[in-house]
Amino acid sequence: QNQWDVIIVGGGAAGIACCASLLKRRPDLAIAIVEPSDRHYYQPAFTLVGAGSFEPAATCRSTASLIPDGAKWVRSRVTVMDPAQQRVGLDDGQSLYYRALVVAPGLELNLGAIEGLEATLGSNGVSSNYLFELAPYTWECVSQLRQGRALFTQPPMPIKCAGAPQKAMYLSCHHWEQRGCLKDVDVQFHNAGGVLFGVADFVPPLMEYVKRYQAHLNFNSQLVAVDGGARQALFRDTDTEGASHDRYEDFDFLHVVPPQRAPRFVRDSELANDAGWVAVDEATLQHPRFDNVFSLGDACGASNAKTAAAVRKQAPVVAENLIAMLADKPLTARYEGYGACPLTVEKGKVVLAEFGYQGVLQPSFPLNPTVARKSMWWLKAKAMPRIYFDLMLKGHEWLAKPARL
Ligand code: FAD
């Protein structure tokens, strides 16, 4: 069969959640999810794996076990999207045709943008929580380090979970503090951007932890090359006049967050916006030119924070609007840009940053959101993985009722 009511590109958080939300409303829809991987990862827990606080295996499930009943899993990779013909091309040469398309292939880690990185990742004290295979190596390095210099990097925005680069730093520092060796570790945070966190309300509580851990902040400082064997990292610093100069830093441990971009077949498609992400209307998540195309998740070009939390709110919006579009009715559901970043400032405490478009705070709980709390650690480490697998990926729209247009 190569004709479908709905084709969903990607069976990650966004693809599966959206499929479940669609089938909950219209079980009769013929839906194909195109997903090449037989493994599905709960990536928000990678940060905890990197801190020795979560079992790596518990972040991973088989794709087969998560495909909603009633949907067809096409185990393939989309290479071309041809919206004029309502067609996607697959890597085996097949074409599939749709009435509606949902583009949710996530984003691409651009490891090649940092010279020497691929050759040394996973050795020489160079790690990244952004890769399932490497998060355990982060913990190995952190738990073995007693003294020396630890560098944590953050690339230019946008990235998925913008808080994750500094979360790795706080949890590492907390471990060294508990071991009594933090005073012997020179901790440096190199941020390609100019602010610690994009939503100003959360900067003061984070700065308290930066001070407590005696971490040094280097803004407008971008990692451009790594020599693992020599344990040297090259940073390009940009000054206030826009002039750049390079400097080398020695390290004993280097936690890298690679630059990120839309997958190539998205960047190369007619659906892309100027930055390469899937163009969408910020409220409806519908493509501005192709009415039968929607996008959500990390590949989507809306200006929200790229998080699984955002997907939880986006999935019902796309499901409701796509079904209205198929029935030739006006769209009704509005996405308000919700995203969340549980900032793990110490092992056992989280500042839960929840906000929408333009950084407007959208707290789910009647509590001051800028305070680090044990309850929010529990939410992050214990409740969220279950909410993800048992509610979000099953189409139970917990606290995710869409606003009206
Ligand atoms: P993904 O879940 O990455 O899924 C994309 C899927 O598309 C993959 O299965 C992939 O195989 C598939 N795909 C790729 N290319 C193709 C193709 N050509 N054809 C078909 N399929 C394709 N979010 C939070 O809410 N809270 C957090 O605390 C948090 N922390 C994070 C920490 C780290 C270290 C990382 C890495 C992420 C974190 N996130 C967090 C972000 C969250 O994991 C992502 O925002 C979320 O997974 C996005 O879902 P997605 O479906 O768009 O992408």
Short mmCIF file of N, CA, C and O in Angstrom, two decimals, residues 4 6-17 19 31-43 60-68 71-79 88-92 94 96 101-107 160 263 265 296 299 388 393:
data_model
loop_
_atom_site.label_atom_id
_atom_site.label_comp_id
_atom_site.label_asym_id
_atom_site.label_seq_id
_atom_site.Cartn_x
_atom_site.Cartn_y
_atom_site.Cartn_z
N TRP A 4 -1.89 6.88 1.78
CA TRP A 4 -2.26 6.98 3.19
C TRP A 4 -3.06 8.24 3.45
O TRP A 4 -2.90 9.24 2.74
N VAL A 6 -2.66 9.82 6.36
CA VAL A 6 -1.63 10.63 7.01
C VAL A 6 -0.31 9.88 6.98
O VAL A 6 -0.26 8.69 7.34
N ILE A 7 0.74 10.58 6.56
CA ILE A 7 2.09 10.04 6.73
C ILE A 7 2.79 10.89 7.77
O ILE A 7 2.76 12.13 7.73
N ILE A 8 3.42 10.21 8.75
CA ILE A 8 4.17 10.90 9.78
C ILE A 8 5.65 10.58 9.55
O ILE A 8 6.02 9.40 9.50
N VAL A 9 6.45 11.60 9.39
CA VAL A 9 7.89 11.40 9.17
C VAL A 9 8.58 11.47 10.53
O VAL A 9 8.65 12.52 11.16
N GLY A 10 9.08 10.33 11.01
CA GLY A 10 9.76 10.28 12.30
C GLY A 10 8.90 9.63 13.37
O GLY A 10 7.74 10.01 13.56
N GLY A 11 9.46 8.66 14.06
CA GLY A 11 8.77 7.98 15.15
C GLY A 11 9.45 8.24 16.47
O GLY A 11 9.61 7.34 17.30
N GLY A 12 9.87 9.50 16.68
CA GLY A 12 10.42 9.90 17.98
C GLY A 12 9.29 10.40 18.86
O GLY A 12 8.11 10.01 18.69
N ALA A 13 9.63 11.27 19.79
CA ALA A 13 8.63 11.80 20.72
C ALA A 13 7.45 12.41 19.97
O ALA A 13 6.28 12.11 20.25
N ALA A 14 7.76 13.25 18.98
CA ALA A 14 6.71 14.01 18.30
C ALA A 14 5.87 13.12 17.38
O ALA A 14 4.63 13.22 17.36
N GLY A 15 6.52 12.27 16.60
CA GLY A 15 5.80 11.42 15.65
C GLY A 15 4.85 10.47 16.35
O GLY A 15 3.67 10.34 15.97
N ILE A 16 5.32 9.81 17.40
CA ILE A 16 4.47 8.82 18.10
C ILE A 16 3.34 9.54 18.86
O ILE A 16 2.18 9.11 18.80
N ALA A 17 3.68 10.64 19.56
CA ALA A 17 2.65 11.35 20.33
C ALA A 17 1.56 11.87 19.40
O ALA A 17 0.36 11.77 19.71
N CYS A 19 0.73 10.74 16.40
CA CYS A 19 -0.02 9.60 15.85
C CYS A 19 -1.07 9.13 16.85
O CYS A 19 -2.23 8.90 16.50
N ILE A 31 -2.82 5.57 8.84
CA ILE A 31 -1.62 6.36 9.17
C ILE A 31 -0.37 5.50 9.05
O ILE A 31 -0.32 4.38 9.59
N ALA A 32 0.62 6.03 8.35
CA ALA A 32 1.94 5.36 8.30
C ALA A 32 2.96 6.24 9.01
O ALA A 32 3.00 7.45 8.80
N ILE A 33 3.75 5.62 9.89
CA ILE A 33 4.87 6.33 10.53
C ILE A 33 6.15 5.82 9.87
O ILE A 33 6.44 4.61 9.91
N VAL A 34 6.89 6.72 9.23
CA VAL A 34 8.16 6.32 8.61
C VAL A 34 9.28 6.59 9.62
O VAL A 34 9.49 7.74 10.03
N GLU A 35 9.94 5.53 10.06
CA GLU A 35 10.97 5.66 11.10
C GLU A 35 12.03 4.58 10.86
O GLU A 35 11.73 3.40 10.87
N PRO A 36 13.29 4.99 10.64
CA PRO A 36 14.32 3.99 10.32
C PRO A 36 14.83 3.19 11.52
O PRO A 36 15.32 2.08 11.35
N SER A 37 14.71 3.76 12.72
CA SER A 37 15.39 3.13 13.86
C SER A 37 14.46 2.17 14.60
O SER A 37 13.28 2.47 14.80
N ASP A 38 14.99 1.02 15.03
CA ASP A 38 14.17 0.11 15.84
C ASP A 38 14.29 0.44 17.33
O ASP A 38 13.75 -0.26 18.17
N ARG A 39 15.04 1.52 17.66
CA ARG A 39 15.18 1.96 19.06
C ARG A 39 14.60 3.36 19.21
O ARG A 39 14.81 4.22 18.35
N HIS A 40 13.89 3.56 20.30
CA HIS A 40 13.33 4.89 20.60
C HIS A 40 13.93 5.33 21.94
O HIS A 40 13.96 4.55 22.89
N TYR A 41 14.38 6.58 22.02
CA TYR A 41 15.08 7.04 23.22
C TYR A 41 14.30 8.12 23.95
O TYR A 41 13.82 9.07 23.32
N TYR A 42 14.23 7.99 25.27
CA TYR A 42 13.72 9.06 26.11
C TYR A 42 14.92 9.95 26.46
O TYR A 42 15.63 9.75 27.45
N GLN A 43 15.15 10.95 25.59
CA GLN A 43 16.38 11.75 25.69
C GLN A 43 16.46 12.64 26.93
O GLN A 43 17.56 12.92 27.41
N CYS A 60 15.64 3.65 26.85
CA CYS A 60 15.49 3.10 25.51
C CYS A 60 14.40 2.03 25.47
O CYS A 60 14.34 1.17 26.34
N ARG A 61 13.53 2.12 24.46
CA ARG A 61 12.53 1.06 24.24
C ARG A 61 12.52 0.72 22.75
O ARG A 61 12.99 1.50 21.93
N SER A 62 11.93 -0.42 22.43
CA SER A 62 11.87 -0.78 21.01
C SER A 62 10.79 0.10 20.35
O SER A 62 9.74 0.37 20.94
N THR A 63 11.09 0.51 19.13
CA THR A 63 10.11 1.30 18.37
C THR A 63 8.83 0.50 18.21
O THR A 63 7.72 1.04 18.37
N ALA A 64 8.97 -0.81 17.92
CA ALA A 64 7.79 -1.66 17.67
C ALA A 64 6.81 -1.58 18.84
O ALA A 64 5.59 -1.58 18.64
N SER A 65 7.34 -1.50 20.07
CA SER A 65 6.46 -1.51 21.24
C SER A 65 5.71 -0.19 21.42
O SER A 65 4.79 -0.11 22.22
N LEU A 66 6.14 0.85 20.72
CA LEU A 66 5.55 2.19 20.92
C LEU A 66 4.65 2.65 19.77
O LEU A 66 3.93 3.64 19.92
N ILE A 67 4.73 1.97 18.63
CA ILE A 67 3.85 2.37 17.51
C ILE A 67 2.40 2.13 17.93
O ILE A 67 2.04 1.01 18.32
N PRO A 68 1.56 3.18 17.90
CA PRO A 68 0.17 3.00 18.36
C PRO A 68 -0.57 1.93 17.54
O PRO A 68 -0.35 1.81 16.32
N ALA A 71 -1.76 2.02 13.62
CA ALA A 71 -0.84 2.71 12.70
C ALA A 71 0.12 1.69 12.11
O ALA A 71 0.39 0.64 12.71
N LYS A 72 0.66 2.01 10.93
CA LYS A 72 1.60 1.10 10.27
C LYS A 72 3.01 1.71 10.39
O LYS A 72 3.22 2.87 10.08
N TRP A 73 3.96 0.91 10.86
CA TRP A 73 5.35 1.36 10.92
C TRP A 73 6.05 1.00 9.60
O TRP A 73 6.15 -0.17 9.26
N VAL A 74 6.52 2.00 8.88
CA VAL A 74 7.32 1.77 7.67
C VAL A 74 8.77 1.98 8.09
O VAL A 74 9.18 3.10 8.39
N ARG A 75 9.52 0.89 8.16
CA ARG A 75 10.89 1.01 8.65
C ARG A 75 11.81 1.47 7.52
O ARG A 75 12.39 0.66 6.79
N SER A 76 11.91 2.77 7.38
CA SER A 76 12.65 3.35 6.27
C SER A 76 13.00 4.77 6.64
O SER A 76 12.53 5.28 7.66
N ARG A 77 13.79 5.40 5.80
CA ARG A 77 14.20 6.79 6.02
C ARG A 77 13.64 7.65 4.89
O ARG A 77 13.75 7.26 3.73
N VAL A 78 13.01 8.75 5.23
CA VAL A 78 12.54 9.67 4.19
C VAL A 78 13.74 10.43 3.63
O VAL A 78 14.58 10.93 4.39
N THR A 79 13.85 10.48 2.31
CA THR A 79 14.97 11.22 1.71
C THR A 79 14.48 12.46 0.97
O THR A 79 15.24 13.40 0.78
N VAL A 88 6.19 11.39 -0.39
CA VAL A 88 7.53 11.34 0.21
C VAL A 88 8.29 10.19 -0.45
O VAL A 88 7.72 9.15 -0.78
N GLY A 89 9.58 10.39 -0.66
CA GLY A 89 10.44 9.36 -1.22
C GLY A 89 11.26 8.73 -0.10
O GLY A 89 11.73 9.45 0.80
N LEU A 90 11.43 7.41 -0.17
CA LEU A 90 12.17 6.70 0.88
C LEU A 90 13.54 6.26 0.38
O LEU A 90 13.79 6.23 -0.83
N ASP A 91 14.40 5.88 1.32
CA ASP A 91 15.78 5.54 0.93
C ASP A 91 15.87 4.26 0.11
O ASP A 91 16.88 4.02 -0.56
N ASP A 92 14.79 3.44 0.10
CA ASP A 92 14.83 2.23 -0.74
C ASP A 92 14.23 2.51 -2.13
O ASP A 92 13.97 1.58 -2.89
N GLN A 94 11.25 3.66 -2.83
CA GLN A 94 9.78 3.67 -2.84
C GLN A 94 9.23 5.08 -2.68
O GLN A 94 9.89 5.93 -2.07
N LEU A 96 5.67 7.08 -1.18
CA LEU A 96 4.40 6.97 -0.47
C LEU A 96 3.63 8.27 -0.68
O LEU A 96 4.24 9.35 -0.74
N LEU A 101 0.40 15.42 5.71
CA LEU A 101 1.77 15.04 6.10
C LEU A 101 2.11 15.70 7.44
O LEU A 101 1.84 16.89 7.64
N VAL A 102 2.73 14.92 8.33
CA VAL A 102 3.25 15.46 9.59
C VAL A 102 4.76 15.27 9.57
O VAL A 102 5.25 14.14 9.46
N VAL A 103 5.50 16.39 9.65
CA VAL A 103 6.96 16.31 9.55
C VAL A 103 7.54 16.39 10.96
O VAL A 103 7.46 17.43 11.61
N ALA A 104 8.12 15.28 11.43
CA ALA A 104 8.63 15.22 12.81
C ALA A 104 9.91 14.38 12.92
O ALA A 104 9.99 13.47 13.74
N PRO A 105 10.93 14.69 12.10
CA PRO A 105 12.14 13.87 12.14
C PRO A 105 13.19 14.36 13.13
O PRO A 105 14.34 13.90 13.07
N GLY A 106 12.83 15.28 14.03
CA GLY A 106 13.82 15.75 15.01
C GLY A 106 14.89 16.60 14.34
O GLY A 106 14.69 17.14 13.25
N LEU A 107 16.02 16.73 15.01
CA LEU A 107 17.11 17.54 14.44
C LEU A 107 18.38 16.70 14.32
O LEU A 107 18.43 15.55 14.75
N LYS A 160 18.23 21.54 21.03
CA LYS A 160 17.18 20.93 21.83
C LYS A 160 17.58 21.01 23.30
O LYS A 160 18.76 20.87 23.64
N PRO A 263 17.48 18.26 9.76
CA PRO A 263 18.03 17.22 8.88
C PRO A 263 18.10 17.73 7.43
O PRO A 263 17.28 18.55 7.02
N PHE A 265 17.32 16.51 4.50
CA PHE A 265 16.16 16.39 3.58
C PHE A 265 15.09 17.44 3.92
O PHE A 265 14.27 17.77 3.07
N LEU A 296 5.79 19.38 14.02
CA LEU A 296 5.97 19.57 15.46
C LEU A 296 7.29 18.91 15.88
O LEU A 296 7.94 18.23 15.08
N ALA A 299 12.15 19.52 14.69
CA ALA A 299 12.34 19.95 13.29
C ALA A 299 11.47 21.15 12.94
O ALA A 299 11.73 21.84 11.95
N TYR A 388 5.76 10.41 30.01
CA TYR A 388 6.16 10.33 28.60
C TYR A 388 5.68 9.02 27.97
O TYR A 388 4.95 9.02 26.98
N LEU A 393 2.89 9.33 24.87
CA LEU A 393 3.03 8.50 23.66
C LEU A 393 1.79 7.63 23.42
O LEU A 393 1.69 6.95 22.40
#
